[in-house]
Coordinates of C-alpha atoms (C1' of nucleotides) in Angstrom, one line a residue:
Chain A
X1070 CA -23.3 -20.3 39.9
X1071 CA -20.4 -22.4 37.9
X1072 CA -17.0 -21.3 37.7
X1073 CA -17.5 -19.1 34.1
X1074 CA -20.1 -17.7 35.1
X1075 CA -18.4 -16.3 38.0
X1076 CA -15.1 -15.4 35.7
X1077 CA -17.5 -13.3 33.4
X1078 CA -19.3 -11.2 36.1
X1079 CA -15.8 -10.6 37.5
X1080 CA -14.9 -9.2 34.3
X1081 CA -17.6 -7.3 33.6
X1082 CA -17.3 -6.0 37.2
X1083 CA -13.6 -5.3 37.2
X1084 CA -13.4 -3.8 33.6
X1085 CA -14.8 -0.8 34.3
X1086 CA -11.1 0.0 35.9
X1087 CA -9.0 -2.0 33.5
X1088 CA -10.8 -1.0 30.0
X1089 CA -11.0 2.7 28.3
X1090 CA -15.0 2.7 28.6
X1091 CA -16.5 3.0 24.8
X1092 CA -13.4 2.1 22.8
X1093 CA -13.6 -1.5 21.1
X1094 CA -11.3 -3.6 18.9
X1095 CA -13.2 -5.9 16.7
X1096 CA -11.0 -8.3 14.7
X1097 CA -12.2 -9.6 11.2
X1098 CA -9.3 -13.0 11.2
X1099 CA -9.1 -14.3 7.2
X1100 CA -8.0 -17.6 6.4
X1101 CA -7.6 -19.5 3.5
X1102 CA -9.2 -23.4 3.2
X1103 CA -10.9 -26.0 0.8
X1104 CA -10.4 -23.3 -1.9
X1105 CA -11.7 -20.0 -0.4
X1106 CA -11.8 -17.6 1.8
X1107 CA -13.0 -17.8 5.1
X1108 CA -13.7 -16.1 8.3
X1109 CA -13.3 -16.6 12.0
X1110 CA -16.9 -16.0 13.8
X1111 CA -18.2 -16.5 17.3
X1112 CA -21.2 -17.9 18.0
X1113 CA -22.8 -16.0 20.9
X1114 CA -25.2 -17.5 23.4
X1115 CA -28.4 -16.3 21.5
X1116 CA -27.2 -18.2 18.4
X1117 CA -26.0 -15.1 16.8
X1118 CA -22.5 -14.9 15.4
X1119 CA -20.5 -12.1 15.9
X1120 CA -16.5 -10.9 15.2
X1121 CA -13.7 -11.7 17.8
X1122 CA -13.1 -8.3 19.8
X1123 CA -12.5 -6.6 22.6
X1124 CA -11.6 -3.8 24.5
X1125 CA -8.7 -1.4 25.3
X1126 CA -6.3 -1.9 28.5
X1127 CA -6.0 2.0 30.0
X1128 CA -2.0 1.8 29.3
X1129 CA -2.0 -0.2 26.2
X1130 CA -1.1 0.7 22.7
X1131 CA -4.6 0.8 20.5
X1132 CA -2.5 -1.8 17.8
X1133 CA -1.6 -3.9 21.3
X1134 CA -4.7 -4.7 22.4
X1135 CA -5.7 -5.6 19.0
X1136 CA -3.2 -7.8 18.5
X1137 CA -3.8 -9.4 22.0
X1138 CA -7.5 -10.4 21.4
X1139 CA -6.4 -11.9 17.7
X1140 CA -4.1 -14.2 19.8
X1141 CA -6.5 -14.9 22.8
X1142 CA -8.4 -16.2 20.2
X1143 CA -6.7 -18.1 17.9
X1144 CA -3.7 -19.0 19.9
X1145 CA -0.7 -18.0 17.2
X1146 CA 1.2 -14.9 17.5
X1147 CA 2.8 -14.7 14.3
X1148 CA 0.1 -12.9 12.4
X1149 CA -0.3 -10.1 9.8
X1150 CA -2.3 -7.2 11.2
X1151 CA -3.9 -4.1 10.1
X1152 CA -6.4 -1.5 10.8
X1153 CA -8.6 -0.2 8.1
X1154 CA -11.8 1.7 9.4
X1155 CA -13.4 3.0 12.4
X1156 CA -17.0 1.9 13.2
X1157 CA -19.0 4.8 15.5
X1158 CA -22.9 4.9 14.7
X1159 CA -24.6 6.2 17.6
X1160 CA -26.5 3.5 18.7
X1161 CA -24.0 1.0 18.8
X1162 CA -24.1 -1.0 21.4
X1163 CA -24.7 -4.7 23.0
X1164 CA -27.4 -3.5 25.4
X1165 CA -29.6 -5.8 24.6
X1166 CA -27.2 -8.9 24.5
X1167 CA -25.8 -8.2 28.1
X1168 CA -29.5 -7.8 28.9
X1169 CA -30.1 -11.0 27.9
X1170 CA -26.8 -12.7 29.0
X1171 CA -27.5 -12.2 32.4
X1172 CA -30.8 -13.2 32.4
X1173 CA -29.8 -16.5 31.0
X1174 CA -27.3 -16.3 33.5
X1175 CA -30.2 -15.8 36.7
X1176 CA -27.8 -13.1 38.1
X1177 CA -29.8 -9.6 38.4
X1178 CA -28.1 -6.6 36.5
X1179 CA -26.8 -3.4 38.0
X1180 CA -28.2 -0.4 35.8
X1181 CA -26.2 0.8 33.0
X1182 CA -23.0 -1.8 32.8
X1183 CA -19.9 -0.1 31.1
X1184 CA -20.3 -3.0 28.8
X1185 CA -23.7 -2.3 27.7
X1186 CA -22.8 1.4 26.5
X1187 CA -22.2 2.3 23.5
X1188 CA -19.2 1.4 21.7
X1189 CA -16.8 3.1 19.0
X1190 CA -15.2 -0.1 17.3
X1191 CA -11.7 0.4 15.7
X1192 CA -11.5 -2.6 13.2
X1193 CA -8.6 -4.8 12.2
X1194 CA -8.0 -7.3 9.4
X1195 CA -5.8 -9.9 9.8
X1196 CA -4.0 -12.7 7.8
X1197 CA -3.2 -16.2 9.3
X1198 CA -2.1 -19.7 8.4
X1199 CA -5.0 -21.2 9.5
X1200 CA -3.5 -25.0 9.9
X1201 CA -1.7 -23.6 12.6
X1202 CA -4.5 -21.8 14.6
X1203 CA -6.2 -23.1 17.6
X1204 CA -9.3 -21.0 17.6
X1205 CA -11.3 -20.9 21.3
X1206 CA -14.1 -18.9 21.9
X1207 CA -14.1 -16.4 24.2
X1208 CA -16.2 -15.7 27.6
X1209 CA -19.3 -14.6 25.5
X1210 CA -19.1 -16.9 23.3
X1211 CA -20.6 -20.7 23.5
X1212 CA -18.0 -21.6 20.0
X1213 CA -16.3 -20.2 17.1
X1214 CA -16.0 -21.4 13.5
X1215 CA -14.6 -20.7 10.8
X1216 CA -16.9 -19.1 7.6
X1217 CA -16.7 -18.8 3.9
X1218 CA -16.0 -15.1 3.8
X1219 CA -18.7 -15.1 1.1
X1220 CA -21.5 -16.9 2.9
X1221 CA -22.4 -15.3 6.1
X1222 CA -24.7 -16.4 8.7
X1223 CA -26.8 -13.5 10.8
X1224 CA -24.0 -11.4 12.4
X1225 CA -24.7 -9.2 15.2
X1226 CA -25.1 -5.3 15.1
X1227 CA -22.7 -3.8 12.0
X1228 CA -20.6 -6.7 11.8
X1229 CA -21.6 -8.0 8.4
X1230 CA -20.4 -4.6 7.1
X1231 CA -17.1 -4.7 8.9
X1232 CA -16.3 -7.7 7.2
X1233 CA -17.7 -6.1 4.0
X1234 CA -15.1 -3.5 4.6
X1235 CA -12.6 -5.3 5.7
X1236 CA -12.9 -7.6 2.0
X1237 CA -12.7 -4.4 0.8
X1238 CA -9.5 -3.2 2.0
X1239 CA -8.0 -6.2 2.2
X1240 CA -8.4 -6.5 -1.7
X1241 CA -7.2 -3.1 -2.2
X1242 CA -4.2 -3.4 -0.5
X1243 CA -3.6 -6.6 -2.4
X1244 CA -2.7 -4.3 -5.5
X1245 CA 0.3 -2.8 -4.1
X1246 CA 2.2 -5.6 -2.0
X1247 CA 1.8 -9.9 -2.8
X1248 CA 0.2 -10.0 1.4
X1249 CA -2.4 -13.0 0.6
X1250 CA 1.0 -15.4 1.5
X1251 CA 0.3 -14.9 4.5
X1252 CA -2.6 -16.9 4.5
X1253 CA -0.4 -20.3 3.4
X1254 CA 2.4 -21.8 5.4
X1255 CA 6.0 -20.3 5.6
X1256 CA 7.1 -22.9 2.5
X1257 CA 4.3 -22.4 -0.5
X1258 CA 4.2 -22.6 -4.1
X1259 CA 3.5 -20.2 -7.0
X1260 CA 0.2 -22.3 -7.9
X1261 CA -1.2 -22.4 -4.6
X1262 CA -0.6 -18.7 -4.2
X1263 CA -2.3 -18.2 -7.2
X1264 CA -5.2 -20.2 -6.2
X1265 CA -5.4 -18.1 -3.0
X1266 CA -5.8 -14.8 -5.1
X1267 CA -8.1 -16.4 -7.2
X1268 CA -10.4 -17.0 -4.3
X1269 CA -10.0 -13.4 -2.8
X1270 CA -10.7 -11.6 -6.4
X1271 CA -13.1 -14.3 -7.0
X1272 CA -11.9 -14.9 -10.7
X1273 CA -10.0 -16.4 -12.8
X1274 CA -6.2 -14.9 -13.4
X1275 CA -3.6 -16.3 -15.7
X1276 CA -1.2 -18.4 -14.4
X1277 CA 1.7 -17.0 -16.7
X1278 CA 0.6 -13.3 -16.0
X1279 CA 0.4 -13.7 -12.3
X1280 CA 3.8 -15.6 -11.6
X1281 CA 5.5 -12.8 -13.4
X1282 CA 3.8 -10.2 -11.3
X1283 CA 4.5 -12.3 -8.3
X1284 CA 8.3 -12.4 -9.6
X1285 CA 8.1 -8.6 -10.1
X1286 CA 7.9 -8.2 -6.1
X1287 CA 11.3 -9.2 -5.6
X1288 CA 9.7 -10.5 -1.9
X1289 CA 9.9 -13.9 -2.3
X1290 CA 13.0 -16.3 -2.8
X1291 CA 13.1 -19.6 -4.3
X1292 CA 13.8 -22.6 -2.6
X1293 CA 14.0 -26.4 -3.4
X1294 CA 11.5 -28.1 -5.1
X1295 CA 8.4 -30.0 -3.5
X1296 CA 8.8 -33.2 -3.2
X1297 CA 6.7 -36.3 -2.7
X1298 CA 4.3 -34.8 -5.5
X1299 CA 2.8 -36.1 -8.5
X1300 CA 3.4 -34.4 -11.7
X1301 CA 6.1 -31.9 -12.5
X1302 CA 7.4 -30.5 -8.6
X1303 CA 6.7 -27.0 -8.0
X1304 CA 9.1 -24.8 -6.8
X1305 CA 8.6 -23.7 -3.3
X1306 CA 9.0 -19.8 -2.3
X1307 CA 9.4 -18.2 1.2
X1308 CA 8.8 -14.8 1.7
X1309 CA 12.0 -12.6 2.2
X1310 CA 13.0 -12.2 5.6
X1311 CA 13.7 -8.3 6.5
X1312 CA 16.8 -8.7 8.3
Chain B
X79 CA -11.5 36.4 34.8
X80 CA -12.7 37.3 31.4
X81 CA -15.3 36.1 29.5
X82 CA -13.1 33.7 27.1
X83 CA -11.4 31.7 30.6
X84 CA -15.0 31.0 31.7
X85 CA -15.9 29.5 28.5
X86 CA -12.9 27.2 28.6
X87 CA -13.7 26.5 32.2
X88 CA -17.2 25.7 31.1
X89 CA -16.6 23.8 28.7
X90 CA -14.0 21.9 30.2
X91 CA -16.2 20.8 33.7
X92 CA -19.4 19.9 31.2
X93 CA -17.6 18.5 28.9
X94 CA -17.2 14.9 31.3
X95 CA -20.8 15.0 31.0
X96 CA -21.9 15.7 27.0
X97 CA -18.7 13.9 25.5
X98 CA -17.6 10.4 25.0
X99 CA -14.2 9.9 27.3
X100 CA -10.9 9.1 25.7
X101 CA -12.4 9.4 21.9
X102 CA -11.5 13.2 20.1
X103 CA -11.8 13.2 15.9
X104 CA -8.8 15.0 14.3
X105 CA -9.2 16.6 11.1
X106 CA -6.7 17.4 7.9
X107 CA -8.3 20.2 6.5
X108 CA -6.7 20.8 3.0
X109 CA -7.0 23.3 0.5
X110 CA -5.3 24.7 -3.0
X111 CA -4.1 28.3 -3.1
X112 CA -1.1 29.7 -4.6
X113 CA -0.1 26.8 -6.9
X114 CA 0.5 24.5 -3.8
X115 CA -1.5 22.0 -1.1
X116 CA -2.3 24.0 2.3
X117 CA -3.4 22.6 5.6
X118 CA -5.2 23.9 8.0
X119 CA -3.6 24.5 11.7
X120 CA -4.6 25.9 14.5
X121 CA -1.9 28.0 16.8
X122 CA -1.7 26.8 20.7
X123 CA -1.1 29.4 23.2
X124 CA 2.5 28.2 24.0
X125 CA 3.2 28.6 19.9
X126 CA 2.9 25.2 18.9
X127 CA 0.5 24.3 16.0
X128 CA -2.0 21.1 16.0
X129 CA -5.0 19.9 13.7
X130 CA -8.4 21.5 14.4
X131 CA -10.3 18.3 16.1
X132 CA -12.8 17.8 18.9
X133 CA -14.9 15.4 21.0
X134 CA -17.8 13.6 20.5
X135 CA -21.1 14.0 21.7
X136 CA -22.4 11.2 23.8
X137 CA -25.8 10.9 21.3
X138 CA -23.7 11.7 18.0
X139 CA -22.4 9.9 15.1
X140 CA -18.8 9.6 14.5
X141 CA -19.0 10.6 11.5
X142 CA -21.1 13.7 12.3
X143 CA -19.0 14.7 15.0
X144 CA -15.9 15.0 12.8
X145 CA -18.4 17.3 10.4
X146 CA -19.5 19.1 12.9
X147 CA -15.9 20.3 14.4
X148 CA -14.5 21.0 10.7
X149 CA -17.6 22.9 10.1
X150 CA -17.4 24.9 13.1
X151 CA -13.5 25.4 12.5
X152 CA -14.3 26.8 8.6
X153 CA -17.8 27.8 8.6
X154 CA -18.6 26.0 5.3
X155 CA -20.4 22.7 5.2
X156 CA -20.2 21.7 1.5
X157 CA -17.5 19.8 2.1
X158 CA -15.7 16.1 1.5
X159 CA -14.6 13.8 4.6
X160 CA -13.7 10.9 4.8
X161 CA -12.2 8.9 7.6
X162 CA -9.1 7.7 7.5
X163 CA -7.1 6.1 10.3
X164 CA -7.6 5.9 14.1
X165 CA -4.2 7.0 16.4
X166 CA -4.1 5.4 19.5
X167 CA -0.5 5.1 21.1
X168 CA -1.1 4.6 24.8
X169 CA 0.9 7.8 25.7
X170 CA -1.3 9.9 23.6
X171 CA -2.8 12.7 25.8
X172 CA -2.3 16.7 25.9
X173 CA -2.0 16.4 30.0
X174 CA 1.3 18.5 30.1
X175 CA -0.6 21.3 27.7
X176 CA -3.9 21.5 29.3
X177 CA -1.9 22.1 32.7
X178 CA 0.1 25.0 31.0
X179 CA -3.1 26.5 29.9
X180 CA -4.8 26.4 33.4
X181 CA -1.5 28.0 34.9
X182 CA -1.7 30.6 31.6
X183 CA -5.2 31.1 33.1
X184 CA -4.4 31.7 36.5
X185 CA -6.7 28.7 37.3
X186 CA -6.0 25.8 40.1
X187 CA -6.6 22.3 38.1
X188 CA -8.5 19.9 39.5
X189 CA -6.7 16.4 39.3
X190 CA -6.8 14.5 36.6
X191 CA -9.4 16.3 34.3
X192 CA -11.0 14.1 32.0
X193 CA -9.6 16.5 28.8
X194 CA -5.9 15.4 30.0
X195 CA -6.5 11.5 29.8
X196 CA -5.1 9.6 26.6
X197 CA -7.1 10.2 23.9
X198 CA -8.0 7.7 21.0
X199 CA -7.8 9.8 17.6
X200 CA -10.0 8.9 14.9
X201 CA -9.1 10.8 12.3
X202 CA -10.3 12.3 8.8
X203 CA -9.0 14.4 5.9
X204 CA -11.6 17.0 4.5
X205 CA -10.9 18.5 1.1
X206 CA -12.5 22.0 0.5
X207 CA -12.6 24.8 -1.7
X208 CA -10.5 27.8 0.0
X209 CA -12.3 30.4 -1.2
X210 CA -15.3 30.3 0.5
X211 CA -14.2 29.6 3.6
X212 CA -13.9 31.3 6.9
X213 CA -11.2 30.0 9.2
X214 CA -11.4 30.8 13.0
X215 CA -9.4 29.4 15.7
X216 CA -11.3 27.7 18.4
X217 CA -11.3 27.6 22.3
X218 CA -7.3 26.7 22.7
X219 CA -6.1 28.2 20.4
X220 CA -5.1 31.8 19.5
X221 CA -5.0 32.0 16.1
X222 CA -5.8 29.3 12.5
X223 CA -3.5 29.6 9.6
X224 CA -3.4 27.7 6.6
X225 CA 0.4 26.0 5.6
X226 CA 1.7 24.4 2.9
X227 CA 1.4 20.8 3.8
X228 CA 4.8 19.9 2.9
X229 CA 6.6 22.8 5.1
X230 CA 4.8 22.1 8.4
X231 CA 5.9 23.9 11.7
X232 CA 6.4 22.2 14.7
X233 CA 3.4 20.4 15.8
X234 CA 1.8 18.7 19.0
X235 CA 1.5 15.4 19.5
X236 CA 1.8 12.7 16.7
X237 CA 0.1 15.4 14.5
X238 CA 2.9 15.4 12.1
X239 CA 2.1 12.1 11.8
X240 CA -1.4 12.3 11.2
X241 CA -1.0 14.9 8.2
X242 CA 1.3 12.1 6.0
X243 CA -0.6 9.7 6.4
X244 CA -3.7 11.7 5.1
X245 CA -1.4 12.8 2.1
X246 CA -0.6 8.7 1.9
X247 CA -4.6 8.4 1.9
X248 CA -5.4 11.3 -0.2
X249 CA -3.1 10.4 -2.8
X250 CA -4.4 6.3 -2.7
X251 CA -7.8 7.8 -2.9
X252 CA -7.3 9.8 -5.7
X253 CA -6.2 7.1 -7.8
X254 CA -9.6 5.4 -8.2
X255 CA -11.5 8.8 -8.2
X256 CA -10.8 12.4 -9.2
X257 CA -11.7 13.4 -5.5
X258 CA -9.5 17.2 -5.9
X259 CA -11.7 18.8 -7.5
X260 CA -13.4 19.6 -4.5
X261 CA -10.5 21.5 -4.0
X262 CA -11.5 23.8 -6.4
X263 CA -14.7 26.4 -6.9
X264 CA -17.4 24.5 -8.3
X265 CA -16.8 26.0 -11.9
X266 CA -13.2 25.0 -13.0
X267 CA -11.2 24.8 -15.9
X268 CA -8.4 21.6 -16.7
X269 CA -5.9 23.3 -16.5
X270 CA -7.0 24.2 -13.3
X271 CA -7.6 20.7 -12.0
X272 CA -4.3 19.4 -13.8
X273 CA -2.8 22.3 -11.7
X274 CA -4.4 20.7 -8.5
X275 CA -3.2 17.3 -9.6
X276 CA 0.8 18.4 -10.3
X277 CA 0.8 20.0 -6.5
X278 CA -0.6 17.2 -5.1
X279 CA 1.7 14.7 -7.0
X280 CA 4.6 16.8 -6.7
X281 CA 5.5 15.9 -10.3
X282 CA 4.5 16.9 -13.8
X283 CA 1.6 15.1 -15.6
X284 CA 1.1 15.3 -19.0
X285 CA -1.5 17.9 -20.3
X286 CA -3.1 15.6 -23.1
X287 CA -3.3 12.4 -21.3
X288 CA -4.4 14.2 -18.1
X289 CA -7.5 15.5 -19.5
X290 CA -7.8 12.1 -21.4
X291 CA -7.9 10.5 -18.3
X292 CA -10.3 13.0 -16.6
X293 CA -12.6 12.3 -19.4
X294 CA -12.5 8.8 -19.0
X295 CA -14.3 9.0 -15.5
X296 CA -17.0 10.6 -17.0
X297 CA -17.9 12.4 -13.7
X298 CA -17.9 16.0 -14.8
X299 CA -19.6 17.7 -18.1
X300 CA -18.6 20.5 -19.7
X301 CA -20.2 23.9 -19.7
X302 CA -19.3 27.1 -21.4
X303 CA -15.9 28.7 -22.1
X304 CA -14.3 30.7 -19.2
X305 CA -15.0 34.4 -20.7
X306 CA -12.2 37.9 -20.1
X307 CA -9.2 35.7 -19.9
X308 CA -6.1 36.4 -22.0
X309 CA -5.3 33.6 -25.4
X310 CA -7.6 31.2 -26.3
X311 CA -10.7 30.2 -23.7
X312 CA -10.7 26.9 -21.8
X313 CA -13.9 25.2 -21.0
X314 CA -15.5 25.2 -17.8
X315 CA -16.2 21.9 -16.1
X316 CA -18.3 20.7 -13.0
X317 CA -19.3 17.2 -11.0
X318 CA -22.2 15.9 -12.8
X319 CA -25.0 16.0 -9.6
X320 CA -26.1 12.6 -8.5
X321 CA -29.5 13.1 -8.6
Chain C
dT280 C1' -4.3 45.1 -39.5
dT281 C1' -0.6 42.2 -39.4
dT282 C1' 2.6 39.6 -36.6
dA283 C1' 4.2 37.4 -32.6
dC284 C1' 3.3 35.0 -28.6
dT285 C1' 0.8 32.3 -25.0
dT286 C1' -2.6 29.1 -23.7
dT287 C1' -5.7 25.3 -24.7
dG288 C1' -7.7 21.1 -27.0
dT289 C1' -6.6 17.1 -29.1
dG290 C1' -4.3 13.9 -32.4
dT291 C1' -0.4 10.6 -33.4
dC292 C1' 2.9 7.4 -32.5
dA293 C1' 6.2 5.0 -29.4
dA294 C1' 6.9 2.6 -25.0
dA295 C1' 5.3 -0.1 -21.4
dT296 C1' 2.1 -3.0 -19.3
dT297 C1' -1.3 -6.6 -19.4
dG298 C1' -3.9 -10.5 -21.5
dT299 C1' -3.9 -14.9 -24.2
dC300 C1' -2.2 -18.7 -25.7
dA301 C1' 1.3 -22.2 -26.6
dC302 C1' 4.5 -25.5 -25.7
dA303 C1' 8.1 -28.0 -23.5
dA304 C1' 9.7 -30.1 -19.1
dT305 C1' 8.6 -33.2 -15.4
dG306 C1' 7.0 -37.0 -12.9
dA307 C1' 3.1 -40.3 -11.7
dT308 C1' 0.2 -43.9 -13.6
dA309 C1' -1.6 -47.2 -16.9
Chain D
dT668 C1' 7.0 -47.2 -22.9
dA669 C1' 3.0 -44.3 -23.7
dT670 C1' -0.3 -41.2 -21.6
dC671 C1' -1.7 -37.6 -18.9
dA672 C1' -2.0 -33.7 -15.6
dT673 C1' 0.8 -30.1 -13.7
dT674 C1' 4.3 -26.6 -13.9
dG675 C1' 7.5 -23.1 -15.8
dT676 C1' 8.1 -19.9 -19.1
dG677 C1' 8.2 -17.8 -23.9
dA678 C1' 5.9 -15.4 -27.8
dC679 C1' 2.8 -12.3 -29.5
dA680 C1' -1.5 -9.4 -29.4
dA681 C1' -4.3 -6.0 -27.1
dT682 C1' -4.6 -2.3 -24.2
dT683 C1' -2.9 1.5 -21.5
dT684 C1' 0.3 5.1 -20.7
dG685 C1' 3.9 8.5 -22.0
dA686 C1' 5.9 12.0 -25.1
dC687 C1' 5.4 15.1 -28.4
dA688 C1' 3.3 17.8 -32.1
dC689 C1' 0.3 21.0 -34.0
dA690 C1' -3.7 23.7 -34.9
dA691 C1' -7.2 26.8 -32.8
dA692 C1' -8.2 30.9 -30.2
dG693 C1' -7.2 34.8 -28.1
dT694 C1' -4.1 39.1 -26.4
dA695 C1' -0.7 42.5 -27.2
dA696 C1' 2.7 44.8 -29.8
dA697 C1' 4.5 46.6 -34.2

DNA sequence: TTTACTTTGTGTCAAATTGTCACAATGATA
DNA sequence: TATCATTGTGACAATTTGACACAAAGTAAA
């Protein structure tokens, strides 16, 4: 029995005291890439790809452990974060998986792990600058990769909906507040913003209309121009700081 | 001891068995009357007031738990629910309350009962029409009132919290889709709903372009004129069935 | 049976917002 | 020096929203 094989069977053992029992996070992580939307995914042992999750420490805030597992996983703390729905069919669980897990992993199971019960997933969305991420996968997971949020492989149990959801959400919040900058570095510029809402509404917006709109905010102050680049140089922008 | 203490006791010593631990659904039951938005509350024995809620069953959707508790709190299950946010502050638990009530009871408490542990909140607003319903307090509680939603008393926990942030949600929601009129009997008039609309907004809207706008959904079809009513007769309206 | 008054339904036009397009400024490249 | 792609922004049209007006329909009082 190697070493991570031993660390998972001790945290399957010992999280029975640590973890509320049937309360998970699940973590839909949105960056932006090569034009479009993408999505952070784990691949589990099976082949399967599921969201980054995890459970809740008995004295943690529910938004803590949320946040904790984002940056377990991708290494970066400085991230946007925010619930949007509640996942509680009956039957959800990874019974099977563990099942399988520790048959792969020739250690015998005890009946009934917390683990394997079912599980009531409060889901996050979140917003990163994904050329600063250093995504790792986590014990149950063999990799991780990122995904065009359109173009999902086979996902585990409800998860293709979560992310469904969390599109959804994501979008609608994107009416009221400019929060896609998130997704570029601190310094950006007014076409590159736009080309990262073009990719989330998936259509074409006018460049005039949107830096307007953009400008209407009053969130994001002009700085210097870019340099360096061909053409006329862009302005860059930084989002305000809330002192 | 009477019959209601051994209830509570009952239900309170099988409840570790038929309930999920550390998950209860919360519910903000509103409702139109008098020209203004009510919520329901129930009354605790020591006086304060809190959100008619409950547990869920081990075998039980979410969803249907959160049904199930608002429908045993009104006695009406035509009704609209949707979810809406999950609390989960990691202080979150009614361990000082339940202790009170078992010292109200004359009862010795057993340590740490699995009703006094921090509890994860998933909560949802329901929107119902008043009239036909039939309020009644349940186990904890000594009497139900309905309140104006803007004039709350004191209340337990974060539930303050949880009733603006279902007004937040309400009022988002109702942007995209002329949910209130569940609010109302299923016969109702414009002026009715614009009624509905002005005490949700807290502002006045604008008779002609309020009913243009109602129009525009093309969600509800007009019936006959509302006979025996004083000046000239409105029309009667109702959500087209989707059949 | 008029007349006055309230409520309802809807039309008109102005104001504000959004969509389209145009064009000049800027800087690399031929 | 000319050409070309990119960026910033202005002008105007189209659409949506807000404000107001007025007639229709009915009760109640003179």
């Amino acid at each position: 029995m190697n070493k991570k094989t031993e660390d998972i069977l001790e945290l399957i053992k010992s999280g029975e005291h640590i973890f509320l029992p049937n309360v998970s996070v699940d973590s839909v992580i949105f960056g932006y890439d090569n034009q479009e939307l993408q999505v952070l995914l784990l691949e589990a042992s099976n082949g399967n790809w599921m969201l980054p999750g995890g459970y809740v420490r008995k004295e943690e805030d529910l938004d803590a452990a949320a946040l904790r597992n984002v940056v377990e996983r991708i290494g970066v703390k400085d991230i946007f974060l925010k619930q949007f729905h509640t996942f509680g069919q009956r039957k959800r669980s990874f019974h099977k998986e563990i099942e399988q897990l520790f048959e792969d992993l020739g250690a015998s199971i005890a009946q009934d792990l917390w683990i394997q019960k079912r599980f009531i997933s409060v889901a996050y969305y979140t917003l990163v600058n994904k050329t600063i991420t250093q995504p790792n996968p986590n014990f149950f997971a063999k990799s991780c990769r990122w995904h065009n949020a359109r173009q999902l492989p086979k996902l585990l149990l409800d998860h293709e909906n979560i992310v469904t959801t969390a599109l959804d959400s994501f979008r609608a919040d994107l009416a009221s507040y400019p929060l896609a900058y998130h997704l570029l570095p601190q310094k950006f510029t007014m076409p590159e913003l736009h080309a990262v809402f073009q990719s989330i509404y998936q259509k074409r917006l006018d460049r005039s209309r949107f830096q307007k709109k953009m400008f209407e905010y009053d969130v994001f102050e002009r700085l210097e121009s870019r340099v360096g680049v061909a053409h006329r140089r862009p302005y860059l922008y930084r989002h305000k700081q809330t002192i």
